[in-house]
Amino acid sequence: MKSILAPVAVLSLMASTAMALETVYVTARPQGCTVTANCPGPNLDGTYSEHFPSLGDYGAVGSAQGHPQTTVARTYISGTSITDTGAGVTLTPTLAVAGGTYLIEYNFNSTAGNTSTDVVFSVTSPNANLSFTTTDKMQRSYGTPANRWNVVGYLTNQVGVTKPELTFNYASGMINGTLQNRLLLDCWKFTYVDVCMKTPAVAAVGPLGASMNEVNVTGVATNATKITIYQDNGAGMVAIGSKTTGIVPGANKVSVTGLVKNAAVAATQTVANQEGCVPAAGVRVGGGANPPIRIALTIRETTNATAKAGSPGNTASGNLHFLGASAVSGGAPIDAAIVYPSNGWQTVSISRGSVSIGTTANVTGIPTNLPSGFTGYVADFGMDIQVYAFRKGTNSASVVTNIFSRVPAQSASVVSNQAYGVVWKWDAVPNAEGYRVVRSWGGTPAYEGADVTNNVFVDYNVADQWLAGIDVNTNGIQNGLSVQWNPSVSNTNNLPGQWGTLESINFAIADLTDTGPFDVYIDNVQNGTNVFQTFEEAPAGMTAYGFQPPFYSGTSSGNLLNPPDVGQVVNTVADTGMKSLHLVWQWNALSASRWIRLTTSSTYPASNPFVNLDEPISFRILIQPVGATLPAAPARPALTAAQANGQTVLIWTGAHRLQSSGDVSGTYTNVPQIMLLHNTYSAADLHPGTNTFLAPYTNLFTEPARFFRLVD
């Protein structure tokens, strides 16, 4: 017998972090011997004895890590088949921990292919409790390869016992040496373990936020009687909640109190009155939905000279560009604009390389009398202006410059029958730092302009008000924050052409002290004034509609906990209409490189939609602070009926599942899509696999009374 004390050796089993304090080996042959002739026969150190006939010194030995030096195995090679259930061996290891629990493993070498394939031994002990009563670990399959330890089970010493006795007796199967069914007796390993290791580990999973009062746990056993949640906030794992009733196999929610931001959370289960080992590490707790977030877009280059915004884009490979960012770390757009939580919906608008600040509107000019000493504008001579909102930004050469709204607002021509001045007014633009006013005389551009801070400009045609050369160079100032990020290309800030495809919306960590979780809604994706994605034509619960879920992209999935991974259409909140896209995710660490690609790849109805890069790409986002209440749910869809050509026609707005029943209070079922084919529907009206379609629908049921309703 060989005993090894290992006070700090880590034993990895069932994902536990328990420590292996002691390892003891019992061998059928003498240990330390290198020549069989010098030490024939069985091991005589008192830890191994035989009551099995006709054993000899033959065969190979196992090669698992830690196997003590021996020569050959003790082998049954007789031509008489074993049938005596009293034939066997007894092991009596000396173990250090009275009352301790030990993992028993077995190693042998059956690579010669001549050992029993079905032998089973019974196992008993008069002074130890065993987790097993039989073992099949001496069958041929467990000795190939010869370098692995095979788990037999657990032994727990009775009180005061340090020399347990285990008897392995033949129970069933073929043992006959001449029939290529030999028996090899080789090496057993006893490893001290915490008793908790006998209970399978479970996992605490996301989302986890300091504002939450529940923790999700997965991997719960069918016979679990308790689930316990622990939190380490710097003083080790402390229980903060448990569940003892209503436990179901698999996933469970456990009520907790006192979750702390950036603490580590773990879980255990109790089976057969034995709690599993408390992990030393756990999942990081975030501050709760939602911390601030950086947002950029990824645009894929395309060779298209013309396209339709929102239509399916070409899938040819092309260079990828972040819009709204100029620096990348670990793939993440680390200087993208930050959106902060708000109780209401916000607009994110990003143009070719610059975060848009919006376009003003309603420019008006009112003629006004001139103060003494001012000549103003000549009578009957028309005057008009264009107005661009602006703020400070950085262009492609990293030079601070003005970033202007993409499209100016145009006034009508102003004229008076006498010399006059003009009071110009326009709608204010949120977050604008100023406005550039460019004037035209009589419809002819004069390329003179003025920069003002307010949305009212009193114009007396004074020389120092209007300066030559102040204009808006669209090609120059619109190339702002942008970086080409796909690893195979080193050229930066070069997004050519008018068209690209919207490859993804990108969210990157902004608060390096908070992992989340994030609970976000998106609605009304548009390009310029063209709103091409409202999510209204998808049923609630549909995924891969417009955008894939957060964990979908392999480029960024390694940055996330999973769960949570939510990306589906919902009808519980919307900016306009009835539906929006609901997203839930959480970072798995605090690092500037954490980001996700909310990709449009392989989505319905338009994968990689085209976008006109001369127009801003915008969407509405609802990202609320901790404790905020969602806006009221949209009104449910209205279903009306009318008569047409002697038939009943149902009418509604949006895309929904239509269900019917023969009884108003009965069971409603989906109206099959096949029925739609009898009406005037095109493939574009049908949403594959969803039984969802657009109005109108002509009733084809023949019963005197039929009842319908809309869902999702």
XYZ file of C-alpha atoms in Angstrom:
712
model
C 0.000 0.000 0.000
C 1.266 3.491 -0.831
C -0.073 6.536 1.041
C 0.449 10.115 -0.134
C -0.483 13.127 1.970
C -1.286 16.135 -0.170
C -2.516 18.996 2.000
C -2.819 21.426 -0.893
C -3.515 19.196 -3.888
C -6.688 20.220 -5.711
C -9.105 17.442 -6.649
C -11.342 18.335 -9.561
C -14.660 16.494 -9.425
C -18.140 17.701 -10.384
C -16.770 21.243 -10.618
C -16.186 21.249 -6.834
C -13.375 23.164 -5.189
C -12.958 20.687 -2.291
C -9.394 19.769 -1.265
C -7.859 16.286 -1.545
C -6.054 15.804 1.785
C -4.848 12.221 1.340
C -4.375 9.627 -1.394
C -3.775 5.907 -0.659
C -3.000 3.214 -3.250
C -3.624 -0.539 -2.781
C -2.063 -2.862 -5.364
C -2.569 -6.586 -6.036
C 1.188 -7.006 -6.594
C 4.082 -5.776 -4.402
C 4.910 -2.090 -4.832
C 8.353 -0.822 -5.791
C 9.371 -4.088 -7.484
C 10.849 -3.886 -10.982
C 11.480 -7.598 -11.706
C 8.635 -10.085 -11.258
C 10.962 -12.984 -10.434
C 12.337 -11.047 -7.464
C 8.915 -10.516 -5.878
C 6.453 -13.149 -7.121
C 2.896 -13.569 -5.902
C 0.380 -11.188 -4.391
C 1.030 -8.071 -2.348
C 1.705 -9.144 1.259
C 1.811 -5.743 3.008
C -1.515 -6.434 4.773
C -3.679 -4.232 2.584
C -4.546 -6.907 -0.018
C -5.580 -10.581 0.336
C -7.003 -13.134 -2.085
C -9.732 -15.743 -1.802
C -9.865 -16.314 -5.562
C -8.539 -19.582 -7.135
C -5.788 -19.961 -9.754
C -4.430 -16.401 -9.827
C -0.974 -15.909 -11.280
C 1.517 -13.170 -12.170
C 0.699 -12.258 -15.747
C -0.385 -9.385 -17.967
C 0.319 -5.664 -18.156
C -0.263 -2.998 -15.495
C -2.156 0.261 -15.614
C -0.422 3.545 -16.355
C -2.743 6.127 -14.766
C -1.077 9.067 -13.047
C 0.042 8.102 -9.531
C -0.065 4.312 -10.117
C 2.716 2.855 -7.881
C 5.544 0.883 -9.471
C 4.561 -2.786 -9.962
C 5.439 -5.297 -12.620
C 2.535 -7.488 -13.812
C -1.042 -7.887 -12.575
C -2.606 -10.764 -10.638
C -4.452 -12.585 -13.413
C -6.959 -15.443 -13.800
C -6.023 -17.367 -16.947
C -7.528 -20.805 -16.152
C -9.844 -22.515 -18.627
C -12.414 -23.177 -15.878
C -15.157 -20.588 -15.796
C -15.692 -18.873 -12.445
C -19.121 -19.405 -10.875
C -18.315 -19.267 -7.134
C -19.703 -16.049 -5.614
C -17.281 -16.494 -2.719
C -14.287 -15.982 -5.001
C -12.746 -12.558 -4.587
C -10.233 -10.268 -2.863
C -10.263 -8.147 0.280
C -8.728 -4.688 0.601
C -7.745 -3.182 3.969
C -6.213 0.252 3.337
C -4.914 2.381 6.203
C -6.655 5.737 5.958
C -5.925 8.844 8.006
C -9.407 10.206 8.706
C -11.682 8.227 11.003
C -15.242 8.724 9.810
C -13.893 10.339 6.619
C -15.238 9.873 3.123
C -12.992 8.551 0.348
C -13.419 8.351 -3.408
C -12.499 4.863 -4.698
C -11.079 4.526 -8.219
C -9.625 1.546 -10.143
C -6.934 1.337 -12.849
C -5.774 -1.622 -14.955
C -4.556 -2.388 -18.473
C -6.831 -4.326 -20.861
C -5.297 -3.115 -24.116
C -4.396 -6.709 -25.052
C -8.116 -7.298 -25.618
C -8.335 -10.596 -23.714
C -10.135 -9.666 -20.493
C -13.764 -10.163 -19.469
C -16.274 -7.866 -21.095
C -19.158 -8.365 -18.639
C -17.811 -9.343 -15.217
C -19.509 -7.781 -12.177
C -18.304 -7.949 -8.569
C -20.365 -7.413 -5.420
C -18.760 -5.167 -2.781
C -19.354 -5.255 0.976
C -17.764 -3.791 4.101
C -18.360 -4.552 7.787
C -16.979 -1.243 9.082
C -17.576 1.339 6.339
C -20.581 2.707 4.525
C -20.459 2.342 0.745
C -22.263 4.355 -1.916
C -22.344 1.231 -4.126
C -22.965 -2.504 -3.774
C -21.610 -3.752 -7.110
C -18.996 -2.652 -9.605
C -18.357 -3.309 -13.297
C -15.059 -1.411 -13.388
C -12.995 -4.603 -14.025
C -14.613 -5.060 -17.426
C -12.409 -4.729 -20.506
C -13.799 -1.353 -21.607
C -12.544 0.369 -18.438
C -8.920 -0.669 -19.018
C -8.693 0.850 -22.475
C -6.964 3.250 -22.443
C -4.777 2.065 -19.601
C -4.001 5.545 -18.255
C -7.340 6.468 -16.696
C -8.817 6.129 -13.238
C -12.375 4.755 -13.204
C -14.692 5.834 -10.396
C -15.977 2.895 -8.343
C -17.819 4.901 -5.697
C -17.486 6.395 -2.212
C -16.508 4.832 1.117
C -17.241 6.511 4.449
C -15.433 5.132 7.499
C -17.605 4.349 10.474
C -16.885 6.206 13.715
C -13.316 5.543 14.893
C -12.447 3.407 11.850
C -9.258 4.122 9.898
C -8.742 0.611 8.432
C -11.920 -0.195 6.526
C -12.325 -3.655 5.039
C -13.752 -4.035 1.528
C -14.518 -7.411 -0.002
C -14.929 -7.740 -3.780
C -16.671 -11.055 -4.662
C -17.559 -12.443 -8.060
C -21.231 -11.808 -8.837
C -21.786 -12.453 -12.559
C -20.245 -12.456 -16.016
C -17.735 -14.600 -17.876
C -14.268 -15.157 -16.379
C -12.375 -17.837 -18.361
C -8.766 -17.350 -19.390
C -8.733 -19.615 -22.423
C -11.880 -17.965 -23.805
C -10.191 -14.559 -23.843
C -12.098 -13.497 -20.717
C -9.304 -13.084 -18.206
C -9.545 -11.158 -14.950
C -6.845 -8.605 -14.112
C -6.423 -7.398 -10.507
C -4.209 -4.326 -10.371
C -4.589 -1.020 -8.446
C -7.187 0.777 -6.325
C -6.920 4.437 -5.277
C -8.554 5.940 -2.157
C -8.752 9.748 -2.121
C -10.050 11.652 0.873
C -12.764 14.112 -0.115
C -15.208 16.369 1.583
C -18.459 14.493 1.846
C -20.074 17.396 0.004
C -18.468 16.160 -3.203
C -20.927 13.297 -3.372
C -23.636 15.855 -4.132
C -23.589 17.159 -7.723
C -22.777 20.823 -8.173
C -25.336 23.357 -9.396
C -24.769 26.768 -10.987
C -25.992 30.240 -10.120
C -26.543 32.016 -13.438
C -27.458 35.479 -14.689
C -28.977 37.904 -14.773
C -27.607 39.134 -11.437
C -28.099 42.693 -10.233
C -28.019 44.389 -6.844
C -31.656 45.417 -7.242
C -32.865 41.831 -7.713
C -34.431 39.577 -5.091
C -34.105 36.258 -6.943
C -31.221 34.157 -8.241
C -31.579 31.625 -11.064
C -30.022 28.199 -10.432
C -29.521 25.451 -13.036
C -28.580 21.769 -12.797
C -30.860 20.943 -9.860
C -31.329 17.203 -9.289
C -34.690 15.428 -9.308
C -34.327 14.465 -5.630
C -32.924 17.775 -4.353
C -34.575 18.942 -1.114
C -32.896 22.341 -0.711
C -31.140 24.979 -2.806
C -28.919 27.497 -1.024
C -27.548 30.775 -2.416
C -24.218 32.152 -1.145
C -22.605 35.559 -1.639
C -18.976 36.596 -1.131
C -18.700 40.322 -0.549
C -15.117 40.154 0.666
C -15.575 38.015 3.781
C -16.126 34.597 2.192
C -19.299 32.865 1.076
C -22.331 33.682 3.263
C -25.821 32.234 2.743
C -28.334 34.886 1.613
C -31.322 32.733 0.653
C -32.630 29.217 0.187
C -35.509 27.217 -1.266
C -36.970 24.079 0.318
C -40.407 23.781 -1.303
C -41.531 23.751 -4.901
C -38.134 22.565 -6.162
C -38.224 21.192 -9.718
C -35.526 19.363 -11.699
C -33.347 21.660 -13.788
C -33.846 25.400 -13.342
C -35.215 27.117 -10.225
C -35.582 30.672 -8.909
C -34.453 31.206 -5.303
C -35.471 34.259 -3.247
C -32.557 36.185 -1.718
C -31.897 39.382 0.217
C -28.934 41.706 0.136
C -27.314 41.166 -3.258
C -24.324 43.533 -3.415
C -22.812 45.040 -6.555
C -19.552 43.282 -7.594
C -19.973 40.491 -5.008
C -19.642 36.861 -6.166
C -22.712 34.596 -6.020
C -22.757 30.777 -5.998
C -25.246 28.013 -5.173
C -25.459 24.505 -3.718
C -28.130 21.813 -3.581
C -28.882 19.294 -0.856
C -29.535 15.683 -1.862
C -30.114 12.820 0.601
C -29.442 15.238 3.491
C -26.001 16.116 2.103
C -25.329 19.640 0.874
C -22.969 20.065 -2.039
C -19.616 21.832 -1.646
C -19.811 25.613 -1.446
C -17.798 26.975 -4.409
C -14.974 29.382 -3.662
C -15.843 31.552 -6.689
C -19.079 32.704 -8.248
C -20.850 34.973 -10.730
C -20.286 38.724 -10.357
C -23.291 40.806 -9.312
C -23.995 43.916 -11.390
C -25.542 47.144 -10.208
C -28.872 46.263 -11.800
C -30.496 47.334 -15.034
C -29.344 49.566 -16.541
C -25.901 51.172 -16.401
C -24.900 53.567 -19.207
C -23.976 51.954 -22.503
C -21.883 52.894 -25.531
C -23.567 52.491 -28.906
C -22.074 52.294 -32.387
C -23.076 50.686 -35.675
C -21.226 48.231 -37.881
C -21.542 48.869 -41.608
C -20.372 46.399 -44.227
C -19.097 47.834 -47.486
C -21.038 47.047 -50.634
C -20.415 47.690 -54.296
C -24.028 48.654 -54.955
C -24.416 52.042 -56.580
C -28.172 52.015 -55.943
C -30.349 50.188 -53.438
C -33.464 50.525 -51.303
C -33.015 51.316 -47.638
C -34.141 48.421 -45.443
C -34.220 45.832 -48.227
C -32.112 42.642 -47.946
C -28.471 43.470 -48.621
C -25.953 41.501 -50.592
C -23.981 38.941 -48.620
C -20.666 39.304 -50.421
C -17.823 39.682 -47.946
C -16.696 43.238 -47.439
C -14.796 45.415 -45.038
C -16.506 46.273 -41.764
C -16.602 49.746 -40.250
C -17.772 51.077 -36.927
C -19.816 54.244 -37.272
C -19.734 56.477 -34.239
C -16.351 55.251 -32.967
C -12.689 55.920 -33.775
C -10.855 53.555 -31.392
C -11.077 49.808 -30.840
C -9.888 47.584 -27.971
C -10.453 43.847 -28.034
C -12.950 44.434 -30.831
C -15.002 46.893 -28.779
C -15.756 50.469 -29.949
C -14.333 52.057 -26.797
C -15.043 55.728 -27.628
C -18.564 55.337 -29.000
C -21.193 57.755 -27.739
C -22.720 56.931 -24.347
C -26.475 56.618 -23.840
C -27.645 57.084 -20.262
C -30.754 55.519 -18.689
C -33.965 57.500 -18.953
C -37.583 56.872 -18.027
C -38.686 57.501 -21.604
C -37.742 56.512 -25.135
C -34.610 58.129 -26.607
C -33.361 58.524 -30.173
C -29.978 57.162 -31.223
C -28.978 58.593 -34.599
C -25.625 57.899 -36.234
C -24.493 59.213 -39.605
C -21.459 58.419 -41.720
C -18.862 58.622 -39.003
C -20.594 61.077 -36.671
C -23.319 60.850 -34.093
C -26.127 62.956 -35.484
C -27.545 65.737 -33.361
C -30.693 65.918 -35.386
C -32.035 68.286 -38.021
C -33.837 71.511 -37.276
C -37.121 72.389 -38.934
C -39.626 75.161 -39.510
C -37.244 77.930 -40.552
C -39.199 81.149 -40.932
C -38.205 84.709 -41.681
C -40.241 87.780 -40.712
C -39.349 91.163 -42.244
C -38.570 93.801 -39.625
C -37.929 97.528 -39.636
C -34.336 98.692 -39.576
C -32.817 100.598 -36.669
C -31.339 103.982 -37.442
C -28.058 103.716 -39.329
C -28.666 100.232 -40.858
C -29.190 99.803 -44.590
C -30.461 96.203 -44.463
C -31.654 94.455 -47.565
C -32.824 96.158 -50.729
C -36.597 96.434 -51.231
C -38.178 93.770 -53.422
C -35.002 91.658 -53.243
C -35.691 88.124 -51.952
C -33.638 86.570 -49.163
C -33.524 82.953 -47.830
C -31.328 80.865 -45.563
C -30.355 77.281 -44.749
C -29.738 76.191 -41.139
C -27.473 73.368 -39.926
C -27.278 72.358 -36.265
C -23.775 71.471 -35.045
C -21.636 70.386 -32.127
C -17.958 69.734 -31.631
C -16.594 66.418 -32.885
C -13.517 64.730 -34.319
C -12.913 64.085 -37.996
C -11.055 61.212 -39.661
C -7.703 62.883 -39.001
C -8.539 63.183 -35.281
C -8.885 66.954 -35.619
C -11.545 68.674 -33.530
C -14.072 70.198 -35.870
C -17.775 70.914 -36.097
C -20.057 67.955 -36.764
C -23.133 69.202 -38.615
C -26.597 67.823 -39.092
C -26.686 65.910 -42.325
C -29.493 67.828 -44.015
C -30.168 71.547 -43.532
C -33.525 73.178 -43.021
C -34.517 75.586 -45.798
C -36.490 78.776 -45.324
C -38.920 80.261 -47.773
C -37.835 83.438 -49.539
C -38.461 86.623 -47.545
C -39.067 89.941 -49.279
C -40.365 93.427 -48.424
C -41.407 96.469 -50.437
C -38.967 98.617 -48.501
C -35.463 98.197 -47.104
C -35.725 95.623 -44.384
C -34.086 93.312 -41.897
C -35.191 89.755 -41.076
C -35.868 87.954 -37.806
C -35.013 84.316 -38.558
C -36.402 81.587 -36.303
C -36.229 77.769 -36.313
C -36.887 74.799 -34.068
C -34.210 74.133 -31.467
C -32.276 70.835 -31.726
C -31.520 68.939 -28.475
C -27.784 68.784 -27.653
C -26.865 71.293 -30.378
C -23.997 73.613 -29.458
C -24.899 76.067 -32.188
C -26.314 76.640 -35.654
C -24.642 77.515 -38.940
C -26.773 79.843 -41.044
C -25.952 80.088 -44.752
C -27.719 82.789 -46.787
C -28.705 83.173 -50.399
C -29.603 86.417 -52.151
C -32.320 86.196 -54.682
C -32.009 82.431 -54.878
C -28.288 82.522 -55.721
C -25.911 81.077 -53.094
C -23.558 83.757 -51.763
C -21.417 81.348 -49.720
C -21.605 83.567 -46.710
C -22.621 82.354 -43.317
C -22.852 82.980 -39.616
C -22.493 80.765 -36.553
C -24.999 81.511 -33.800
C -25.787 79.865 -30.470
C -29.541 80.443 -30.311
C -32.388 79.490 -32.600
C -33.265 83.143 -33.243
C -31.079 85.333 -35.461
C -31.801 89.043 -36.084
C -30.320 89.837 -39.471
C -29.698 93.495 -40.496
C -27.253 92.560 -43.300
C -24.282 93.784 -41.294
C -20.848 92.961 -42.678
C -19.504 91.409 -39.481
C -22.623 89.234 -39.188
C -22.038 87.462 -42.485
C -18.581 86.182 -43.291
C -17.452 84.915 -46.664
C -16.336 81.277 -46.796
C -18.494 80.067 -43.935
C -20.260 77.174 -45.577
C -20.880 73.496 -44.938
C -18.548 71.226 -46.880
C -20.626 68.055 -46.821
C -17.810 65.764 -47.944
C -15.382 67.130 -45.381
C -17.263 67.537 -42.135
C -19.420 64.426 -42.343
C -16.419 62.073 -42.158
C -16.164 62.110 -38.392
C -15.997 59.267 -35.870
C -15.330 56.111 -37.844
C -12.919 53.185 -37.774
C -12.458 50.118 -39.956
C -12.322 47.272 -37.458
C -12.273 43.875 -39.116
C -8.881 42.342 -38.276
C -7.789 41.546 -41.837
C -7.729 45.206 -42.868
C -5.521 47.893 -41.356
C -6.797 50.909 -43.259
C -8.966 53.118 -41.025
C -11.673 55.709 -41.597
C -12.400 54.815 -45.183
C -16.051 54.024 -45.826
C -16.585 54.646 -49.539
C -19.766 54.859 -51.559
C -23.302 55.909 -50.859
C -24.577 52.487 -49.779
C -23.632 49.907 -47.185
C -25.431 47.220 -45.203
C -26.337 47.481 -41.531
C -24.364 44.521 -40.208
C -25.103 45.116 -36.514
C -25.912 47.493 -33.709
C -23.044 47.403 -31.224
C -23.321 47.874 -27.472
C -20.109 48.313 -25.461
C -19.465 48.636 -21.746
C -19.333 52.240 -20.520
C -19.200 51.802 -16.739
C -16.173 49.691 -15.800
C -17.606 49.122 -12.317
C -20.893 47.525 -13.408
C -21.684 44.340 -15.384
C -25.414 45.112 -15.668
C -27.660 43.334 -16.411
C -29.129 45.251 -19.340
C -32.847 45.255 -20.049
C -33.367 47.253 -23.247
C -36.071 47.800 -25.870
C -35.543 48.935 -29.489
C -38.149 50.229 -31.921
C -38.522 52.115 -35.202
C -35.215 51.531 -36.980
C -34.878 54.004 -39.817
C -32.535 55.391 -42.444
C -33.117 59.087 -43.004
C -36.897 59.410 -42.953
C -37.471 55.814 -44.091
C -38.592 53.706 -41.103
C -37.836 50.169 -42.276
C -38.198 48.102 -39.090
C -41.072 48.561 -36.617
C -41.374 44.893 -35.462
C -45.131 45.155 -36.020
C -45.201 42.305 -38.540
C -43.794 39.697 -36.159
C -45.641 37.760 -33.450
C -44.647 38.377 -29.852
C -41.957 35.905 -28.831
C -40.373 35.661 -32.288
C -36.551 35.698 -32.357
C -34.174 36.486 -35.225
C -36.604 39.158 -36.422
C -34.606 42.204 -37.480
C -31.739 41.320 -35.134
C -30.307 38.143 -33.615
C -30.195 37.691 -29.807
C -27.120 39.071 -27.953
C -25.295 35.721 -27.620
C -25.649 34.855 -31.320
C -22.448 36.434 -32.623
C -19.368 34.330 -31.978
C -17.251 37.475 -32.254
C -18.623 38.882 -29.005
C -20.442 36.031 -27.200
C -17.368 35.392 -25.055
C -18.028 38.733 -23.347
C -21.407 37.682 -21.935
C -22.997 35.617 -19.236
C -25.352 33.028 -20.689
C -28.046 33.236 -19.461
C -29.384 35.855 -19.842
C -29.701 35.907 -23.623
C -32.991 37.520 -24.682
C -33.668 38.960 -28.116
C -37.314 38.698 -29.096
C -40.283 40.719 -30.259
C -42.676 41.702 -27.443
C -46.083 43.366 -27.279
C -45.708 44.703 -23.725
C -44.095 48.031 -24.610
C -43.536 50.030 -27.795
C -42.434 53.453 -28.931
C -45.201 53.483 -31.532
C -47.603 50.756 -32.559
C -47.816 47.615 -30.434
C -44.418 45.895 -30.593
C -40.711 46.347 -30.017
C -37.548 44.249 -29.714
C -36.653 43.234 -26.144
C -32.978 42.599 -25.289
C -31.474 41.251 -22.053
C -27.777 40.516 -21.489
C -25.010 40.914 -18.901
C -21.224 41.308 -19.128
C -19.189 38.463 -17.645
C -16.337 40.711 -16.468
C -15.374 44.349 -15.993
C -13.213 45.207 -18.991
C -13.200 47.890 -21.688
C -13.228 45.133 -24.316
C -16.741 43.907 -23.379
C -19.172 44.437 -26.258
C -21.832 42.692 -28.312
C -22.758 42.614 -31.973
C -26.529 42.634 -32.305
C -26.243 41.286 -35.807
C -28.779 41.358 -38.623
C -27.330 38.203 -40.188
C -29.891 35.531 -41.180
C -32.806 37.527 -39.811
C -36.325 37.981 -41.117
C -37.552 39.877 -43.100
C -34.304 41.531 -44.306
C -30.903 40.097 -43.499
C -28.113 42.718 -43.653
C -30.457 45.512 -44.785
C -29.165 48.201 -47.121
C -28.660 51.687 -45.698
C -27.977 54.964 -47.475
C -24.843 56.359 -45.848
C -25.729 59.884 -46.904
C -28.606 59.688 -44.426
C -28.429 59.078 -40.666
C -29.281 55.623 -39.310
C -31.529 55.951 -36.300
C -33.560 53.933 -33.843
C -35.516 54.492 -30.688
C -34.268 52.931 -27.450
C -35.808 52.468 -24.009
C -33.091 51.958 -21.392
C -34.530 52.713 -17.970
C -32.768 53.263 -14.628
C -33.051 50.838 -11.715
C -36.538 50.810 -10.229
C -38.272 52.478 -13.188
C -41.693 51.246 -14.311
C -42.303 50.343 -17.932
C -44.704 52.566 -19.857
C -48.249 51.308 -20.164
C -48.645 48.343 -22.495
C -49.970 49.177 -25.982
C -53.652 48.634 -26.614
C -54.514 45.132 -27.756
C -55.209 44.657 -31.475
C -58.735 45.386 -32.648
C -60.459 42.748 -34.755
C -63.415 43.821 -36.881
C -65.655 41.987 -39.326
C -67.375 43.065 -42.506
C -69.434 41.447 -45.259
C -68.065 41.258 -48.784
C -69.613 39.245 -51.617
C -71.624 37.206 -49.143
C -68.596 36.259 -47.045
C -67.302 37.441 -43.694
C -63.979 39.271 -43.880
C -61.857 39.912 -40.780
C -59.748 43.063 -40.606
C -56.979 44.148 -38.222
C -53.688 46.026 -38.242
C -50.208 44.560 -37.857
C -49.174 40.912 -37.977
C -50.702 38.553 -35.428
C -51.661 34.943 -34.933
C -55.315 34.462 -35.772
C -57.086 31.824 -33.694
C -60.570 30.363 -33.934
C -63.001 28.252 -31.926
C -66.470 26.814 -32.403
C -67.399 28.024 -28.891
C -66.850 31.533 -27.564
C -65.448 30.128 -24.306
C -63.891 27.047 -25.863
C -60.363 26.140 -26.841
C -58.906 28.435 -29.510
C -56.419 27.107 -32.061
C -54.273 28.806 -34.704
C -55.835 29.244 -38.116
C -53.433 27.154 -40.256
C -51.363 28.909 -42.884
C -52.598 26.488 -45.523
C -56.001 28.163 -45.280
C -54.431 31.443 -46.290
C -53.387 29.985 -49.599
C -57.054 29.841 -50.579
C -57.186 33.615 -50.199
C -55.255 36.296 -52.035
C -52.030 36.205 -50.029
C -48.509 36.400 -51.357
C -45.451 34.825 -49.787
C -44.574 38.219 -48.315
C -47.762 38.145 -46.239
C -46.819 34.891 -44.519
C -44.249 34.509 -41.791
C -42.812 30.970 -42.054
C -43.319 28.765 -39.035
C -45.335 31.316 -37.089
C -48.925 30.960 -38.361
C -48.854 34.747 -38.421
C -50.272 36.821 -41.215
C -51.676 40.160 -42.241
C -55.266 41.260 -42.733
C -57.704 40.777 -44.326
C -58.815 37.177 -43.805
C -61.908 35.692 -45.423
C -63.688 33.146 -43.234
C -63.589 29.650 -44.754
C -65.221 27.762 -41.886
C -68.636 26.324 -42.667
C -70.212 26.237 -39.170
C -73.158 28.563 -38.521
C -71.121 30.308 -35.804
C -67.344 30.679 -35.571
C -65.378 32.785 -33.110
C -62.014 34.451 -33.773
C -59.401 36.275 -31.768
C -55.939 37.781 -32.317
C -52.953 36.858 -30.150
C -49.319 37.976 -29.986
